[in-house]
XYZ file of C-alpha atoms in Angstrom:
401
model
C 120.347 136.914 -152.209
C 123.824 137.613 -153.597
C 126.196 139.219 -151.148
C 129.037 141.478 -152.275
C 132.677 141.241 -151.165
C 132.475 144.163 -148.823
C 136.274 144.847 -148.912
C 135.592 146.388 -152.315
C 133.604 149.089 -150.526
C 136.778 150.223 -148.789
C 138.362 151.232 -152.084
C 138.317 154.778 -153.418
C 135.276 155.139 -155.691
C 137.517 155.265 -158.884
C 141.039 154.122 -159.868
C 143.319 157.094 -159.901
C 143.698 157.227 -163.679
C 139.889 157.061 -164.236
C 139.526 160.252 -162.068
C 142.246 161.876 -164.281
C 140.451 160.745 -167.475
C 137.226 162.314 -166.181
C 138.959 165.673 -165.556
C 140.514 165.564 -168.998
C 137.229 164.828 -170.644
C 135.551 167.743 -169.047
C 138.450 170.096 -169.986
C 138.315 169.018 -173.602
C 134.638 169.559 -173.834
C 135.015 173.070 -172.371
C 138.147 173.843 -174.472
C 137.721 172.162 -177.819
C 140.518 173.990 -179.573
C 143.298 173.311 -177.086
C 145.622 170.361 -177.624
C 146.817 168.576 -174.554
C 150.392 167.192 -174.033
C 149.930 164.059 -171.872
C 152.653 163.118 -169.507
C 150.663 161.389 -166.920
C 149.861 157.755 -167.634
C 152.915 155.494 -168.200
C 151.883 154.306 -171.673
C 154.543 154.027 -174.368
C 154.439 155.778 -177.806
C 157.256 154.085 -179.725
C 156.182 151.225 -182.024
C 157.145 147.571 -181.540
C 160.550 146.642 -182.705
C 160.665 145.225 -186.338
C 162.086 141.850 -185.127
C 159.316 141.578 -182.644
C 156.607 142.375 -185.214
C 157.989 139.798 -187.589
C 158.019 137.147 -184.901
C 154.480 137.909 -184.089
C 153.490 137.666 -187.846
C 155.370 134.370 -188.103
C 153.451 133.022 -185.021
C 150.186 134.137 -186.280
C 150.988 132.566 -189.652
C 151.721 129.202 -187.924
C 148.334 129.373 -186.355
C 146.757 129.360 -189.789
C 148.139 125.920 -190.814
C 147.067 122.487 -189.462
C 150.545 121.289 -189.005
C 151.739 124.182 -186.929
C 148.487 125.162 -185.246
C 148.586 125.492 -181.393
C 145.764 125.283 -178.874
C 146.106 125.298 -175.112
C 149.795 125.448 -173.909
C 150.235 122.278 -171.822
C 152.319 123.499 -168.887
C 150.338 126.548 -168.062
C 153.614 128.181 -167.366
C 154.297 129.611 -170.918
C 156.110 128.025 -173.882
C 159.518 126.625 -173.081
C 161.257 128.644 -175.798
C 160.156 131.825 -174.179
C 160.952 130.745 -170.607
C 164.478 129.716 -171.792
C 164.883 133.116 -173.547
C 164.024 134.949 -170.271
C 166.398 132.682 -168.235
C 169.128 133.505 -170.748
C 168.470 137.142 -170.294
C 168.767 136.848 -166.471
C 172.031 135.012 -166.770
C 173.716 137.087 -169.563
C 172.361 140.651 -168.988
C 171.064 140.781 -165.443
C 173.643 138.457 -163.748
C 171.263 136.165 -162.004
C 170.771 132.439 -162.262
C 167.077 131.519 -162.785
C 165.911 128.158 -163.962
C 163.550 128.380 -166.862
C 160.992 126.315 -165.004
C 160.834 128.906 -162.295
C 159.650 131.496 -164.854
C 155.916 131.772 -165.319
C 154.641 133.814 -168.374
C 151.781 136.176 -167.711
C 149.863 138.966 -169.446
C 151.819 141.623 -167.635
C 153.102 142.804 -164.318
C 149.994 144.539 -163.189
C 147.968 141.298 -163.395
C 150.351 139.300 -161.418
C 151.023 142.049 -158.852
C 147.287 142.059 -158.171
C 146.560 138.312 -158.519
C 149.464 137.139 -156.420
C 147.482 138.059 -153.318
C 145.144 135.250 -154.045
C 147.598 132.569 -152.619
C 148.306 134.360 -149.375
C 145.756 134.098 -146.533
C 143.862 137.060 -145.195
C 145.664 137.061 -141.918
C 148.917 138.220 -143.522
C 150.038 141.723 -142.624
C 151.193 143.456 -145.783
C 153.926 146.134 -145.847
C 153.885 148.640 -148.726
C 156.258 151.564 -149.269
C 154.295 154.814 -149.478
C 153.857 156.345 -152.113
C 153.097 153.107 -154.108
C 151.676 151.841 -157.411
C 147.876 151.883 -156.625
C 147.502 148.098 -157.611
C 149.485 146.941 -154.579
C 147.118 148.697 -152.096
C 143.957 148.052 -153.987
C 144.400 144.300 -154.454
C 145.195 143.755 -150.889
C 142.326 145.996 -149.771
C 139.981 143.791 -151.981
C 141.186 140.641 -150.203
C 140.687 142.132 -146.731
C 144.474 142.015 -145.701
C 145.796 144.492 -143.132
C 148.143 147.050 -144.756
C 150.940 148.871 -143.033
C 153.275 151.340 -144.683
C 156.888 152.160 -144.728
C 157.575 155.807 -145.398
C 159.314 156.855 -148.591
C 159.943 160.512 -148.466
C 162.196 163.388 -149.426
C 164.396 162.751 -146.510
C 165.330 159.174 -147.551
C 165.338 159.944 -151.290
C 161.928 158.108 -151.627
C 163.678 154.801 -150.788
C 161.980 153.457 -147.616
C 164.113 151.017 -145.532
C 162.753 148.389 -143.095
C 162.131 149.043 -139.552
C 163.326 145.985 -137.563
C 160.777 146.585 -134.829
C 157.900 146.233 -137.342
C 156.492 142.823 -138.089
C 155.002 141.884 -141.384
C 154.346 138.871 -143.657
C 154.251 140.242 -147.247
C 156.473 143.096 -148.471
C 155.925 145.027 -151.756
C 159.080 146.655 -153.218
C 159.427 148.390 -156.663
C 162.765 149.423 -158.095
C 163.089 151.484 -160.142
C 160.130 152.771 -158.358
C 156.842 153.690 -159.806
C 155.948 156.553 -159.153
C 159.085 158.091 -157.653
C 161.881 156.904 -159.976
C 164.188 155.992 -157.121
C 166.281 152.896 -157.363
C 167.476 150.623 -154.604
C 171.152 149.940 -154.292
C 172.389 146.346 -153.734
C 173.213 147.175 -150.094
C 169.745 148.564 -149.582
C 168.057 145.430 -151.082
C 170.355 143.164 -148.973
C 168.967 144.991 -145.953
C 165.358 144.359 -147.147
C 166.294 140.651 -147.843
C 167.743 140.188 -144.425
C 164.764 141.821 -142.876
C 162.294 139.616 -144.682
C 164.187 136.453 -143.738
C 164.241 137.538 -140.038
C 160.482 137.995 -140.113
C 159.685 134.954 -142.278
C 158.149 137.334 -144.804
C 158.009 137.184 -148.526
C 158.994 140.145 -150.787
C 157.060 140.715 -153.913
C 159.500 142.624 -156.047
C 158.158 144.615 -158.976
C 161.055 145.001 -161.548
C 158.940 146.258 -164.433
C 161.403 149.179 -165.146
C 164.638 147.247 -164.763
C 165.740 147.873 -168.314
C 165.834 151.564 -167.683
C 168.687 151.401 -165.150
C 171.816 153.025 -166.623
C 174.182 152.822 -163.593
C 175.776 149.407 -163.779
C 176.362 149.338 -160.052
C 172.564 149.253 -159.323
C 170.695 145.839 -159.222
C 168.292 145.032 -162.001
C 166.865 142.034 -160.159
C 166.495 141.113 -156.445
C 167.941 137.756 -157.298
C 171.362 139.423 -157.717
C 171.238 139.872 -153.807
C 172.355 136.972 -151.635
C 169.532 135.205 -149.812
C 166.783 136.545 -152.082
C 165.840 133.108 -153.332
C 164.776 132.258 -149.766
C 162.319 135.189 -149.527
C 161.453 136.771 -152.865
C 159.166 136.710 -155.858
C 160.027 138.874 -158.835
C 157.513 140.228 -161.282
C 158.463 141.841 -164.584
C 156.857 143.062 -167.703
C 157.617 143.811 -171.409
C 155.148 146.696 -171.451
C 157.681 149.431 -170.993
C 160.915 147.726 -171.882
C 159.673 146.487 -175.352
C 156.408 148.451 -175.950
C 153.944 145.646 -174.997
C 151.366 147.834 -173.304
C 148.832 146.849 -175.925
C 150.232 143.407 -176.646
C 150.462 142.184 -173.047
C 153.138 139.875 -171.881
C 155.230 139.578 -168.663
C 156.721 137.054 -166.359
C 156.938 136.105 -162.732
C 159.914 134.294 -161.197
C 159.245 132.071 -158.129
C 162.171 130.051 -156.729
C 161.173 126.558 -156.169
C 162.713 126.559 -152.642
C 160.457 129.412 -151.565
C 157.908 128.352 -148.957
C 155.117 129.760 -146.887
C 153.286 128.231 -143.954
C 149.828 127.047 -143.307
C 147.978 127.994 -140.074
C 149.278 124.876 -138.339
C 152.878 125.541 -139.297
C 153.276 123.212 -142.250
C 155.656 124.661 -145.026
C 154.305 124.557 -148.537
C 155.756 125.422 -151.924
C 154.674 128.930 -153.014
C 155.769 127.980 -156.506
C 153.295 124.935 -156.581
C 150.401 126.983 -155.041
C 150.912 129.757 -157.625
C 150.945 127.173 -160.548
C 147.790 125.609 -159.150
C 146.115 129.133 -158.944
C 147.225 129.933 -162.525
C 145.934 126.424 -163.780
C 142.484 127.325 -162.526
C 142.209 131.022 -163.331
C 144.489 131.739 -166.271
C 144.773 130.176 -169.621
C 148.053 131.773 -170.763
C 149.316 134.365 -173.243
C 148.606 133.736 -176.923
C 151.196 131.929 -179.037
C 151.917 134.781 -181.421
C 152.445 137.159 -178.544
C 154.830 134.736 -176.900
C 156.793 134.434 -180.121
C 157.104 138.152 -180.254
C 158.246 138.152 -176.579
C 160.954 135.694 -177.324
C 162.204 137.816 -180.122
C 162.826 140.711 -177.517
C 165.640 138.543 -175.960
C 167.536 137.825 -179.156
C 170.659 139.888 -179.891
C 168.700 141.816 -182.561
C 165.757 142.240 -180.333
C 167.869 143.598 -177.583
C 169.430 146.231 -179.917
C 166.122 147.282 -181.359
C 164.178 147.519 -178.120
C 167.003 149.459 -176.497
C 166.691 152.095 -179.167
C 163.212 152.807 -177.822
C 164.479 152.792 -174.208
C 167.184 155.274 -175.171
C 164.657 157.454 -176.741
C 162.606 157.544 -173.542
C 165.678 158.171 -171.390
C 166.610 161.104 -173.602
C 163.156 162.474 -172.817
C 163.910 161.895 -169.082
C 167.192 163.681 -169.405
C 165.378 166.710 -170.936
C 162.830 166.721 -168.114
C 165.542 166.271 -165.486
C 167.541 169.249 -166.828
C 164.429 171.384 -166.884
C 163.708 170.510 -163.090
C 167.262 171.538 -162.294
C 167.010 174.766 -164.315
C 163.900 175.644 -162.540
C 165.275 174.692 -159.098
C 162.662 172.045 -158.542
C 163.411 169.134 -156.169
C 162.928 165.768 -157.857
C 163.862 162.038 -158.059
C 164.047 159.767 -160.980
C 164.983 160.580 -164.487
C 168.541 159.092 -164.353
C 167.807 155.320 -164.092
C 163.973 155.609 -164.546
C 161.520 156.925 -167.050
C 159.669 158.812 -164.270
C 160.344 162.284 -162.903
C 158.896 162.760 -159.290
C 158.982 166.492 -158.567
C 158.116 168.703 -155.671
C 155.136 171.008 -156.580
C 156.271 174.642 -156.669
C 154.848 177.481 -154.687
C 153.566 175.286 -152.004
C 150.749 173.892 -154.270
C 149.019 170.648 -153.513
C 149.277 167.786 -156.113
C 145.805 168.376 -157.440
C 146.332 172.124 -157.484
C 149.412 171.694 -159.490
C 147.538 169.248 -161.900
C 144.905 171.868 -162.533
C 147.499 174.728 -162.861
C 149.382 172.859 -165.515
C 146.231 171.705 -167.344
C 144.574 175.121 -167.491
C 147.757 177.217 -168.028
C 149.912 175.188 -170.339
C 147.787 172.199 -171.301
C 150.323 169.735 -169.926
C 148.935 166.598 -168.023
C 150.765 164.804 -165.273
C 149.769 162.581 -162.271
C 149.021 164.069 -158.823
C 151.285 162.412 -156.313
C 148.780 162.054 -153.560
C 147.018 159.492 -155.901
C 149.807 157.155 -154.967
C 149.433 157.524 -151.191
C 149.707 160.159 -148.414
C 153.506 160.725 -148.904
C 152.675 161.865 -152.509
C 150.990 164.977 -151.236
C 152.810 168.002 -152.741
C 154.567 165.861 -155.277
C 153.896 165.261 -159.012
C 154.773 162.534 -161.519
C 155.733 163.047 -165.158
C 156.544 160.340 -167.505
C 159.112 160.173 -170.278
C 157.007 157.951 -172.580
C 155.795 160.780 -174.872
C 157.273 161.881 -178.137
C 160.467 163.910 -177.949
C 158.776 166.890 -179.803
C 155.971 166.874 -177.152
C 158.506 166.502 -174.318
C 160.575 169.503 -175.471
C 157.404 171.610 -175.977
C 155.998 170.646 -172.589
C 159.224 171.539 -170.808
C 159.484 174.888 -172.785
C 155.892 175.602 -171.596
C 156.881 174.739 -168.038
C 159.925 177.031 -168.110
C 157.836 179.965 -169.302
C 155.249 179.312 -166.588
C 157.466 178.959 -163.636
C 160.435 181.272 -164.396
């Protein structure tokens, strides 16, 4: 007899975006002539930068010749040329010193945010800010860990801060935040770092949207904060910053001095344990994709990929101004591609979802899908085309004015 991991039975029946997809399928079948403007899922629409495409083509061409063919990548960490490129980006753009050997290439932030729980024991108490990206909650539920929440709400600008009286072992932070678009200041992150060190906890810091930060006073990496190397893992992605949603590449940074304890109190290297996990369960990102990723960090690649980021942030500006014109409370939009708005007329998140879908054919994401504190809130993304963004906001104005 095969026995299931019963922790999976504690999950909601469907992942949030699968529920949304079912609703949209039913709507399209009932309304075949109506075109939807989709502003819900955080999927990009701008093509890969030319320099990235050329690097991928070159990598693929090399794979077709005996003298340049590549098989398994020996280290399991990603090719050195890409890890060095990422380290250079940290030093020259972000302002943090990271050794190339501490950078581990992955197929995206979602995978590593979910898989990192493998190396932490089930006795860990996990602190997650609410609302949160569903993967944080789901992956820890799957592994049977106790989850507690820090409240992100309208009163604190959807930027939860630590409670010194609460004990925990693992902490998930995301800045700029998905779904709320809020961004932690250096002082706020320092408070989280100090808290983690005092508790002997490890912060898993999701910085997938760091490239969208416009305010230079705001940190783009937790490793710009003093003490973070003692307590933090950083996970980042090229999905949104360089259009790799369909190409899949990201990276995780684990300082070599970061340790965790065994049940008998022995300190072990988190870096070594994660490398061991990856060696058994992950065979790496393809060579052509890593070539493409390295091109992102060249001077030309930075210029070209930031053209797409600027495009999305112009969409975010249009959406922010619409919220202000309509008198809607919101966060995000300034240093983030997400708008997190308070549903008007006292509607619930799902009521507002249905209202926009049926009245103006605009699709967003109900906030309560991200946790209890998302009730009555709604997420819109700036990743659509500008024409669709303008049209959606015009429809919203007509509907709510």
